[in-house]
mmCIF file of C-alpha atoms in Angstrom:
data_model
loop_
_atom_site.group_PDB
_atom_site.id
_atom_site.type_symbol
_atom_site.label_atom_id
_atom_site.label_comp_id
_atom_site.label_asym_id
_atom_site.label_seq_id
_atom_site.Cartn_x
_atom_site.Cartn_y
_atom_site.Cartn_z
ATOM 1 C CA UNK A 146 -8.809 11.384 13.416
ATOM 2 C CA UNK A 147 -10.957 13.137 10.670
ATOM 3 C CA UNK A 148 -9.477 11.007 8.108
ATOM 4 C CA UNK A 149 -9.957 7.058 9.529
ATOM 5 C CA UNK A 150 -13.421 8.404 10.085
ATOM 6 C CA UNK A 151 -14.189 9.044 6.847
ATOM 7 C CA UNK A 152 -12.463 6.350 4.864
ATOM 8 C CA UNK A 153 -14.423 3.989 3.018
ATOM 9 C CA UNK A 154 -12.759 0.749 3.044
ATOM 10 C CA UNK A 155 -14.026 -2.236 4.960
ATOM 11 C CA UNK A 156 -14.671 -1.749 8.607
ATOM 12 C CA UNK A 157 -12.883 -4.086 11.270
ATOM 13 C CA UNK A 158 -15.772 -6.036 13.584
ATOM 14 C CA UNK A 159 -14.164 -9.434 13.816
ATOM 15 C CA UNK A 160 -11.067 -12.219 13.377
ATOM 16 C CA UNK A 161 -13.126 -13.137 10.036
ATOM 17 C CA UNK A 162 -11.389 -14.454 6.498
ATOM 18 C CA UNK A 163 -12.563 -11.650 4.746
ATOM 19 C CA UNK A 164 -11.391 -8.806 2.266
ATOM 20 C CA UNK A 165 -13.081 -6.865 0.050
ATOM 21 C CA UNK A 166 -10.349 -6.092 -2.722
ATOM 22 C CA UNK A 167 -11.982 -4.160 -5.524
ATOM 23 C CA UNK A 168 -8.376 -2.417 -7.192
ATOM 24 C CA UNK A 169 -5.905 -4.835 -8.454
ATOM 25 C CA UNK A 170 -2.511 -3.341 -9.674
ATOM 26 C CA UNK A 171 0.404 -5.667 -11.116
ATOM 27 C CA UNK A 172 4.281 -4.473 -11.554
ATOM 28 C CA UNK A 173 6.919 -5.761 -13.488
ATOM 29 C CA UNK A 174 10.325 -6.189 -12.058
ATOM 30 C CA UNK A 175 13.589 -7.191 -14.004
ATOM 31 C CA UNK A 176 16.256 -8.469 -13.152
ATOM 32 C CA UNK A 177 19.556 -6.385 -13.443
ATOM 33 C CA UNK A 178 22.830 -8.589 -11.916
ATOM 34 C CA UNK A 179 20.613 -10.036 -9.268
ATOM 35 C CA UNK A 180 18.597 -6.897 -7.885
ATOM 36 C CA UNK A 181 15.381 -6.568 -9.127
ATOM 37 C CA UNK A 182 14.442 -2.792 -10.680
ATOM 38 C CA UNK A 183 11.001 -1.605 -11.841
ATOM 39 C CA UNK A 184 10.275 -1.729 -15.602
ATOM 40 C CA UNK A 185 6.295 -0.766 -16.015
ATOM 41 C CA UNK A 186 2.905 -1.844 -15.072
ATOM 42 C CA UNK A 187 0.806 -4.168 -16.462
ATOM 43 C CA UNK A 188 -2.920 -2.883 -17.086
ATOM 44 C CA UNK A 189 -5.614 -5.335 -16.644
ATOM 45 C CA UNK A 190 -9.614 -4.947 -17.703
ATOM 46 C CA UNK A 191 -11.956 -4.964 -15.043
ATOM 47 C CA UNK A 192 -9.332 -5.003 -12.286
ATOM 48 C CA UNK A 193 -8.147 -8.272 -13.573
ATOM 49 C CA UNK A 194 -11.409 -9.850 -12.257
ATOM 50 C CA UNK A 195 -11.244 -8.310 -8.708
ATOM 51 C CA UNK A 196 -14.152 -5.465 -8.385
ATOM 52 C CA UNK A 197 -16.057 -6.323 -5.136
ATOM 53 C CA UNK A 198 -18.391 -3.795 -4.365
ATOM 54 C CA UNK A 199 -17.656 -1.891 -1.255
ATOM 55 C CA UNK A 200 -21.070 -3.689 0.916
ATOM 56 C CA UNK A 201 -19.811 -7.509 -0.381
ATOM 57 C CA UNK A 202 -16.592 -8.777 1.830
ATOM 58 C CA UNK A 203 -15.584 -12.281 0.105
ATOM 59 C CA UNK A 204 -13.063 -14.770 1.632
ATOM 60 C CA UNK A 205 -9.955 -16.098 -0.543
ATOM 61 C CA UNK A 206 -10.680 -14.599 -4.213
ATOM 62 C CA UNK A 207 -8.781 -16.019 -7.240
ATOM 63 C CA UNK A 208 -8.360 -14.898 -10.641
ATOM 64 C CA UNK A 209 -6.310 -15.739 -13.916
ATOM 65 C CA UNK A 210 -5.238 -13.268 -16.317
ATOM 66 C CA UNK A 211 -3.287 -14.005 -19.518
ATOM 67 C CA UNK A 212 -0.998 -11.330 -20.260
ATOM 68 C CA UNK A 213 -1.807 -8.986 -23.872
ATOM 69 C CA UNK A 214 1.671 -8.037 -24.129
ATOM 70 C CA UNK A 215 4.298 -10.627 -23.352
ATOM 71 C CA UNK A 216 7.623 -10.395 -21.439
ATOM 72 C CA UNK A 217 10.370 -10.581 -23.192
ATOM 73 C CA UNK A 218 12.644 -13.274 -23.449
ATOM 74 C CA UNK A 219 15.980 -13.022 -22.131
ATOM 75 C CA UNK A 220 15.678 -11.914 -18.693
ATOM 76 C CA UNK A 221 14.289 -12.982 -15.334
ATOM 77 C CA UNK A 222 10.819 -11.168 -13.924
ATOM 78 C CA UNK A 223 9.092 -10.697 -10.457
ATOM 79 C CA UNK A 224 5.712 -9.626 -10.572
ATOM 80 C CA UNK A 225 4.017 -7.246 -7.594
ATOM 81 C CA UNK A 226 0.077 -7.525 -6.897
ATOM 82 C CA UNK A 227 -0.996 -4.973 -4.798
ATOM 83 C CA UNK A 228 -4.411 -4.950 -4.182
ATOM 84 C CA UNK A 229 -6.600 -1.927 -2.832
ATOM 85 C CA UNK A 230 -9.994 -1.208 -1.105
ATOM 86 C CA UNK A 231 -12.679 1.023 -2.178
ATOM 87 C CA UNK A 232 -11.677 5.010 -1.548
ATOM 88 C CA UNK A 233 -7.661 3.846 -1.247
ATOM 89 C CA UNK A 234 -6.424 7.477 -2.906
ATOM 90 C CA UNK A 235 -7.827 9.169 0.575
ATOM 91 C CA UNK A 236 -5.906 7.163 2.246
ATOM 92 C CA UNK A 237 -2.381 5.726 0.731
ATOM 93 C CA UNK A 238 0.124 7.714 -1.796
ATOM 94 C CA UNK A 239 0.644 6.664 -5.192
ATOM 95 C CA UNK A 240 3.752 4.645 -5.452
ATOM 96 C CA UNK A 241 6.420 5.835 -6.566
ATOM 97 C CA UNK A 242 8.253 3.982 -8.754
ATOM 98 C CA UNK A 243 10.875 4.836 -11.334
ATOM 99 C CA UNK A 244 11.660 2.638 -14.453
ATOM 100 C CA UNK A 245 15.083 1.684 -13.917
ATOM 101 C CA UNK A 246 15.978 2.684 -10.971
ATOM 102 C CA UNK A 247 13.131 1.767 -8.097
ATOM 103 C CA UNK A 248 13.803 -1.881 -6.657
ATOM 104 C CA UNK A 249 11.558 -4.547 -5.269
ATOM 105 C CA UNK A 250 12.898 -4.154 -2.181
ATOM 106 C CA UNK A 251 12.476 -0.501 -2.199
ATOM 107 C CA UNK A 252 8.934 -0.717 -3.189
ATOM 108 C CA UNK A 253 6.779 1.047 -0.332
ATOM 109 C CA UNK A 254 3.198 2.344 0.299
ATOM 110 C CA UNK A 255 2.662 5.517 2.453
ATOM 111 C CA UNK A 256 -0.087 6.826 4.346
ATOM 112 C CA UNK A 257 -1.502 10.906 2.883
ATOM 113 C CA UNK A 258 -0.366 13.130 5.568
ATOM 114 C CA UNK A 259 -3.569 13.445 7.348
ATOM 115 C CA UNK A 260 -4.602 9.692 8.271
ATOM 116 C CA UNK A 261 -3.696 7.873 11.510
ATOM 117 C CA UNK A 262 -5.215 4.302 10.901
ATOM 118 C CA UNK A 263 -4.621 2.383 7.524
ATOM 119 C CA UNK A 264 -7.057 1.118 5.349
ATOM 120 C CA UNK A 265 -6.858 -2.652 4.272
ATOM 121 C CA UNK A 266 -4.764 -3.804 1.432
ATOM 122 C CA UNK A 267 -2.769 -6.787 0.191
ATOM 123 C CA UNK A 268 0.791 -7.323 -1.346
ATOM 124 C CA UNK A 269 2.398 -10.260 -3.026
ATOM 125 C CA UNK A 270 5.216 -11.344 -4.982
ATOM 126 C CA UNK A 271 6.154 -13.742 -7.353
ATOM 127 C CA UNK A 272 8.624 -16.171 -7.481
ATOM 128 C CA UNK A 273 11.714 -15.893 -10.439
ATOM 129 C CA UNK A 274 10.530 -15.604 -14.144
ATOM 130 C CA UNK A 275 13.063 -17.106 -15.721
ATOM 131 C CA UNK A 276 12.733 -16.441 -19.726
ATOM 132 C CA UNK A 277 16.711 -15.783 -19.850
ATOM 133 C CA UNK A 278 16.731 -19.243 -21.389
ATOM 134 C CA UNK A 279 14.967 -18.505 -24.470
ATOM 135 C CA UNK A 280 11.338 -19.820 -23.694
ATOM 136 C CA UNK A 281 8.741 -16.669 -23.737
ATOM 137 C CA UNK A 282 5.652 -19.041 -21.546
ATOM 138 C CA UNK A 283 4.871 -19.469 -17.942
ATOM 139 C CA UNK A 284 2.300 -19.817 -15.493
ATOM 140 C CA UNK A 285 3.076 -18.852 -12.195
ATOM 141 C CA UNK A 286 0.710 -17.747 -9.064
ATOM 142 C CA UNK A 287 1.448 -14.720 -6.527
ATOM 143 C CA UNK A 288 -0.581 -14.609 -3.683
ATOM 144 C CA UNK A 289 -1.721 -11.864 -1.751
ATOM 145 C CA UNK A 290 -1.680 -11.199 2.133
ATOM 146 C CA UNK A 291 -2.460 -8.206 4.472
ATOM 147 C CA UNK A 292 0.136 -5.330 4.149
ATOM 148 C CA UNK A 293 -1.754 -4.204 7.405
ATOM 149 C CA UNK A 294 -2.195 -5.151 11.061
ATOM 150 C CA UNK A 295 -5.610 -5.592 12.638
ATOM 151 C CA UNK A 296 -6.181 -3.839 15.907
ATOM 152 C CA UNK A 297 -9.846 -4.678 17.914
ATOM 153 C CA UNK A 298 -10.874 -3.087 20.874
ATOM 154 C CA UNK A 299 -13.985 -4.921 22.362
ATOM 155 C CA UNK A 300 -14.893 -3.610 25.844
ATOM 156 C CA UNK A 301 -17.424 -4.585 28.618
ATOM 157 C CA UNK A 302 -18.394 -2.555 32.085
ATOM 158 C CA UNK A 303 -16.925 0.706 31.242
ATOM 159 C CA UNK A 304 -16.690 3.249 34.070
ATOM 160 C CA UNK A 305 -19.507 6.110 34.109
ATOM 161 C CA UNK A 306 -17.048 8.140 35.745
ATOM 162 C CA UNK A 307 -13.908 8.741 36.791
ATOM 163 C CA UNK A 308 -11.793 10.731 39.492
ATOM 164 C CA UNK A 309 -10.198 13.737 38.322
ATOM 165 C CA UNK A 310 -8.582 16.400 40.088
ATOM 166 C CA UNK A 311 -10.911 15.548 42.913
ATOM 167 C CA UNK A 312 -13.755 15.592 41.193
ATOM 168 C CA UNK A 313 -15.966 12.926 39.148
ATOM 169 C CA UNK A 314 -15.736 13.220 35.138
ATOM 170 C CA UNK A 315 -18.108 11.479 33.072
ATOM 171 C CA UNK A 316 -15.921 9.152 30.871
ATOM 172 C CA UNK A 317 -16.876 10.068 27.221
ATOM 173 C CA UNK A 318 -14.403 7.748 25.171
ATOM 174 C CA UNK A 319 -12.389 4.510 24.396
ATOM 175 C CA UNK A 320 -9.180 5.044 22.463
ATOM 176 C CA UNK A 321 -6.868 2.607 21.683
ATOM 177 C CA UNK A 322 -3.647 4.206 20.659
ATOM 178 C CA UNK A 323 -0.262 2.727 18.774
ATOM 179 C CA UNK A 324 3.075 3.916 20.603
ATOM 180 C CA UNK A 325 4.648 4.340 16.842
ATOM 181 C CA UNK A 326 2.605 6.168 14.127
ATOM 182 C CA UNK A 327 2.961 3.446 11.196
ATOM 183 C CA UNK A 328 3.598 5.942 7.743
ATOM 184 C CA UNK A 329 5.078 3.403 5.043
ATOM 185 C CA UNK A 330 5.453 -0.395 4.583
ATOM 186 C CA UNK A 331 7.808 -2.398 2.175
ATOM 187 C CA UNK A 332 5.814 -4.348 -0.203
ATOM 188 C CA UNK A 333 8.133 -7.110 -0.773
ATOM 189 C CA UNK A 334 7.722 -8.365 2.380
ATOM 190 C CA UNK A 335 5.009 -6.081 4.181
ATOM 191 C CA UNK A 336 7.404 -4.783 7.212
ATOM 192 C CA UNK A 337 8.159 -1.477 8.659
ATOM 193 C CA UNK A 338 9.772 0.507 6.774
ATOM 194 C CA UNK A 339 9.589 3.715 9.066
ATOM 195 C CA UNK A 340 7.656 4.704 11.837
ATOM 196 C CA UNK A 341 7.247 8.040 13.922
ATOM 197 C CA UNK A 342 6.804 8.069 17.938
ATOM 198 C CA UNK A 343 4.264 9.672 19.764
ATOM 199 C CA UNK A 344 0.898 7.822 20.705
ATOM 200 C CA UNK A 345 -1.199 8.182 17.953
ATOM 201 C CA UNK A 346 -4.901 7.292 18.272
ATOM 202 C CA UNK A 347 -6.402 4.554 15.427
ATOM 203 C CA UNK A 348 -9.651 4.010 17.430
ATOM 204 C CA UNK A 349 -12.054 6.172 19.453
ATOM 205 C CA UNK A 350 -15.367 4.762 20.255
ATOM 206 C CA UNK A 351 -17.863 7.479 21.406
ATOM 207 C CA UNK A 352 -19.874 5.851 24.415
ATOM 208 C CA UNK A 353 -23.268 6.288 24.055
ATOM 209 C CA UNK A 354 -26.302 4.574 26.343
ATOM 210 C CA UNK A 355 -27.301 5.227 29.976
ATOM 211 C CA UNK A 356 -25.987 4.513 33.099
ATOM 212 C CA UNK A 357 -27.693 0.706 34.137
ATOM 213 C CA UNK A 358 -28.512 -0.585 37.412
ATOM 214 C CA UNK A 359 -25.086 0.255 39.627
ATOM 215 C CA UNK A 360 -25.012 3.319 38.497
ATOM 216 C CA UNK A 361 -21.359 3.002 37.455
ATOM 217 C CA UNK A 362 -21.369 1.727 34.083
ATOM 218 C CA UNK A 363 -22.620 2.449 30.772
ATOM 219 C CA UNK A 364 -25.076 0.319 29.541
ATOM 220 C CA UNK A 365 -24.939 0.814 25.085
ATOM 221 C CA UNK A 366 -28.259 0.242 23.552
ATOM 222 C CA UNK A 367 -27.038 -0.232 19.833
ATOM 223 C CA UNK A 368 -25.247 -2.591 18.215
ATOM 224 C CA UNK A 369 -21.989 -0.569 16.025
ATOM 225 C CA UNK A 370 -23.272 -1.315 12.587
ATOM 226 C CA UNK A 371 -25.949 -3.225 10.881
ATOM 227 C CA UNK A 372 -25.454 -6.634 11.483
ATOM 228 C CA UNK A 373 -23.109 -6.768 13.998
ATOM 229 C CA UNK A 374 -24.251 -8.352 17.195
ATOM 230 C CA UNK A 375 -21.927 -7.611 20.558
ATOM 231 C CA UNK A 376 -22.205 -8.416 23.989
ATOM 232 C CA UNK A 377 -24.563 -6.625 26.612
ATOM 233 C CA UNK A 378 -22.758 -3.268 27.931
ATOM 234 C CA UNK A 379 -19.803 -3.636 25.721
ATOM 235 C CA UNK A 380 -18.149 -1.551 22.999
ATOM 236 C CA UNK A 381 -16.662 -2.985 19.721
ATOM 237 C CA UNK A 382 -14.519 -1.115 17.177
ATOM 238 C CA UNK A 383 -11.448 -1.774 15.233
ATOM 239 C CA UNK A 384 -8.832 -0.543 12.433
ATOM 240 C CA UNK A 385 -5.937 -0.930 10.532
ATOM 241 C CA UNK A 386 -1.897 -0.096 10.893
ATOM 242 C CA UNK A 387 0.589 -0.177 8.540
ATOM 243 C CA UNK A 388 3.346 -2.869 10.440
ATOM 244 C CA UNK A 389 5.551 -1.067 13.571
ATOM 245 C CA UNK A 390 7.985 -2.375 14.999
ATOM 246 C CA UNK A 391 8.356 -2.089 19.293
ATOM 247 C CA UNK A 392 9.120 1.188 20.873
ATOM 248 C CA UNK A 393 12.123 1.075 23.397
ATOM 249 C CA UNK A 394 10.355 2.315 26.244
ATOM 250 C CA UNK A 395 6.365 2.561 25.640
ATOM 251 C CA UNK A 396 4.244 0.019 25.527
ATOM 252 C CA UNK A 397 2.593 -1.028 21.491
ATOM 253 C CA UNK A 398 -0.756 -0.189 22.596
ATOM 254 C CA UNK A 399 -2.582 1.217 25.280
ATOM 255 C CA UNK A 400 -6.436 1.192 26.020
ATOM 256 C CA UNK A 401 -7.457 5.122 27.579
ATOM 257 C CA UNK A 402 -10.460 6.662 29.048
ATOM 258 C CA UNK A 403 -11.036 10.405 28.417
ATOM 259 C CA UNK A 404 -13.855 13.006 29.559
ATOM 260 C CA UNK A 405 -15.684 14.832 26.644
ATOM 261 C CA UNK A 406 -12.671 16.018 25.162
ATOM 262 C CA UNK A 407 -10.176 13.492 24.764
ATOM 263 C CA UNK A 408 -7.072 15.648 25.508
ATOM 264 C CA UNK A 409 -8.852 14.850 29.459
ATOM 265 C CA UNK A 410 -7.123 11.183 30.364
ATOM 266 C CA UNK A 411 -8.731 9.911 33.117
ATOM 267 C CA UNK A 412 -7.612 6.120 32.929
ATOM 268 C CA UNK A 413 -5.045 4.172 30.305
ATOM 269 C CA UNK A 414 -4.130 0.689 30.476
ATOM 270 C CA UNK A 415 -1.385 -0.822 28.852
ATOM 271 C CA UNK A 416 -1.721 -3.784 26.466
ATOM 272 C CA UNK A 417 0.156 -6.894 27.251
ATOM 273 C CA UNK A 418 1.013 -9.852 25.563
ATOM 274 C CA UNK A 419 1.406 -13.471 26.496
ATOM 275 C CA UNK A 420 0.475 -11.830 30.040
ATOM 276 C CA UNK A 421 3.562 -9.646 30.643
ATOM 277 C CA UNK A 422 5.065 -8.215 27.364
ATOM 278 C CA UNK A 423 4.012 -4.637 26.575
ATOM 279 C CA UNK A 424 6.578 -3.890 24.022
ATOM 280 C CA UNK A 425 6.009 -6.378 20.584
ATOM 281 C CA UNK A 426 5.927 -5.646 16.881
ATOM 282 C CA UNK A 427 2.623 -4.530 14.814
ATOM 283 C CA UNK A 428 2.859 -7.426 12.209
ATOM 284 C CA UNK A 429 1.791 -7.586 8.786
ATOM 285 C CA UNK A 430 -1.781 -9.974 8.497
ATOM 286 C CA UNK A 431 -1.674 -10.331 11.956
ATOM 287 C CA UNK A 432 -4.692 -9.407 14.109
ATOM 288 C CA UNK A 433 -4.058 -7.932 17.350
ATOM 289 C CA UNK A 434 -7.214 -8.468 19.923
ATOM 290 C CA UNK A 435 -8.261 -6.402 22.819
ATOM 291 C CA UNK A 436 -11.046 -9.104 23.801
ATOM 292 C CA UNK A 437 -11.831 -11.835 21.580
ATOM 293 C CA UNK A 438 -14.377 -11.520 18.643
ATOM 294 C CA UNK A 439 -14.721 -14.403 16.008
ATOM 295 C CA UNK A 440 -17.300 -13.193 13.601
ATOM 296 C CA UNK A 441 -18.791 -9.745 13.087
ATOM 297 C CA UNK A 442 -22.506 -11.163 12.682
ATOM 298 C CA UNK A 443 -22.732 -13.522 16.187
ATOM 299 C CA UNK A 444 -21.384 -13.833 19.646
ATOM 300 C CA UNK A 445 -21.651 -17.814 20.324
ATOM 301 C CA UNK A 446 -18.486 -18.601 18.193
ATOM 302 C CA UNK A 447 -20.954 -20.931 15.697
ATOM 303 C CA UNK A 448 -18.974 -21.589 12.181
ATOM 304 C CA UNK A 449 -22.029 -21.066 10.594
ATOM 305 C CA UNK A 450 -21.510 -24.007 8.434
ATOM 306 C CA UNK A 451 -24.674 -26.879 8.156
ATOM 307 C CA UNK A 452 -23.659 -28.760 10.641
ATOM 308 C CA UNK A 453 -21.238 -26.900 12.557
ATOM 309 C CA UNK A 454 -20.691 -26.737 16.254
ATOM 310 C CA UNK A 455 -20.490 -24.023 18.194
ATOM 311 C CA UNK A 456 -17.016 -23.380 19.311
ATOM 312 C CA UNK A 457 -16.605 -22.086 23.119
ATOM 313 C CA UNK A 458 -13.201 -20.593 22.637
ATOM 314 C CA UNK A 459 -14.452 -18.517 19.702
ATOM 315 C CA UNK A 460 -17.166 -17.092 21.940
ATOM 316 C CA UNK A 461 -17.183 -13.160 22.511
ATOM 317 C CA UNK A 462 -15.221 -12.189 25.971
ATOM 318 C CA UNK A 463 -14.617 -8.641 25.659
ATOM 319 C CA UNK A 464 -12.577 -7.278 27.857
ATOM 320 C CA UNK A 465 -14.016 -5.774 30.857
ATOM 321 C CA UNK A 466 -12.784 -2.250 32.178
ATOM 322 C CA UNK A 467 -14.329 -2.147 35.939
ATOM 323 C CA UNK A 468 -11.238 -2.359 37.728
ATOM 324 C CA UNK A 469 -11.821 1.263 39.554
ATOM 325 C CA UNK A 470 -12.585 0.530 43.376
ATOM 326 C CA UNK A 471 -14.897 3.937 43.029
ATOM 327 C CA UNK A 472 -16.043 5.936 46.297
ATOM 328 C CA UNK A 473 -18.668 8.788 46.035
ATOM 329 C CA UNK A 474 -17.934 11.063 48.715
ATOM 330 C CA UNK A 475 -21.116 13.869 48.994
ATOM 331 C CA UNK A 476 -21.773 16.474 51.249
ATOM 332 C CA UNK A 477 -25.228 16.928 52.348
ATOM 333 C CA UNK A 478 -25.991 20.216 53.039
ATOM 334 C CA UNK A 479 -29.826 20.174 53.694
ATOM 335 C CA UNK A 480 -30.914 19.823 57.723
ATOM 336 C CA UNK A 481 -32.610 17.278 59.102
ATOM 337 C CA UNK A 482 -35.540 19.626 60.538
ATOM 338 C CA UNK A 483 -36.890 18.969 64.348
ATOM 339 C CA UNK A 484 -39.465 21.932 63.944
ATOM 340 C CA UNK A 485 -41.531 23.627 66.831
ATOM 341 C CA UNK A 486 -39.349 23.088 69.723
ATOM 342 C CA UNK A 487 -40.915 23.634 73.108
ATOM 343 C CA UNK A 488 -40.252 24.916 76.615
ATOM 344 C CA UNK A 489 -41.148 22.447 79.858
#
């Protein structure tokens, strides 16, 4: 997990608009008998406009760029955006493309060997080009959406401790793991483009706080970043996959409890959908919510626009973990004393 840990791109606390794009990179496709192979990359000052710094998430972002070096005339053109985060080289490859040869729908990003979770990045395309006609202008737009999938885990009344082995363990951590390890995504038209089994953990949320008044749960003390406001007794974290596509027997995701080390399992839930389905896709720009949060900074579900209403169904409802029916069994060992017994 050493390497989502460390990764600098924007952290996950809520279903907000937001992005924080600060690496814009722009390919040129061409059109040979209808398939569409890479011919270079267009350079751009200033990241063609897009250089957020890494504390400043903005909503929808839009820039125009007039190209320095024209297309030529004579051909038809797709263009690839791919925009990055802050500290991307930690955790995607280079691409790999080869003038010639690489086509748009071979176009791929893939995770460095050593990262689970994903960092958050965008891929568009354009549509046709078409300068076979003669005419060397256009103005076209490309727009951008999430390569990734969002995963929250936001968690309420989490067991103290569990039974293990016939003893109690202190429960230590929250991981939400991904049945399929996503490693690479098509840019085209951000899917799955392979995947390797095995649960693979994207989030682990250290628990931290005191037991509280039933001496079951834990009761956290500190909200998970500055700014970030979260329910009483609850847990928030999130991250980002590359797209998978469902496993054939194992459910997408599954919520699990460990000890101090989290090779101990003491508890794992599966993660349904529409109330039944365990087994669904990881989709591109699609946010997948264990518990609902609606914005990072708030937990009434307010818009924060003059005038806005609060919104119940945007509220926070985390999802709450005390379904253990828990008995303490104890042996006392100590006498109760009758001292100084007498004769009649």
């Amino acid at each position: 997990n050493s390497g989502k840990e460390t990764r600098a791109g924007r952290p996950l606390w809520s279903s907000e608009a937001l992005q924080q794009v600060k690496y814009m990179q722009l390919y040129i496709f061409k059109d040979d008998n209808g398939t569409y192979k890479y011919e270079k990359e267009i350079t751009g000052g200033n990241n063609f406009g897009f250089y957020n710094d890494n504390k400043v998430a903005q909503g929808d972002e839009t820039h125009s760029y007039t190209l320095t070096t024209k297309l030529e005339a004579g051909a038809k053109y797709k263009i690839l955006a791919v925009g990055y985060e802050d500290g991307y080289t930690a955790t995607f490859k280079a691409l790999s493309l080869t003038a010639g040869t690489t086509t748009l729908a071979e176009a791929k990003i893939e995770l460095t060997d050593d990262v689970d979770a994903a960092d958050e990045m965008f891929s568009g395309v354009t549509a046709d080009i078409d300068l076979s006609t003669g005419t060397t202008s256009f103005n076209v737009n490309v727009e951008l959406k999430r390569v990734v999938a969002g995963v929250l885990g936001y968690f309420k009344n989490v067991p103290y401790q569990l039974e293990d082995n016939g003893a109690l363990v202190q429960v230590k951590h929250i991981l939400v793991q991904v049945a399929k390890k996503g490693t690479s995504a098509l840019l085209e038209n951000r899917t799955a483009s392979e995947a390797s089994d095995g649960y693979t953990t994207i989030i682990d949320i250290p628990l931290t706080g005191s037991q509280d008044g039933t001496n079951n749960w834990y009761a956290n003390t500190t909200a998970p970043a500055d700014g970030v406001q979260i329910e009483a007794n609850s847990f928030l974290k999130g991250a980002y996959s590359l797209p998978i596509t469902a496993h054939a027997s194992n459910a997408t995701l599954k919520v699990v409890l460990t000890g101090e080390q989290t090779s101990t399992i003491l508890k794992e839930y599966p993660v349904v959908m529409d109330g039944t389905n365990d087994k669904f896709t990881l989709d591109a720009n699609s946010i997948y919510m264990i518990g609902h949060k609606s914005k990072a900074d708030g937990t009434d579900g307010d818009d924060d626009t003059p005038g806005g209403d609060d919104d119940d169904d945007k509220d926070d409802d985390p999802v709450d973990l005390s379904k253990e029916q828990i008995l303490s069994i104890k042996v006392l060992a100590g006498w109760d004393k009758k001292y100084d017994l007498g004769l009649n």
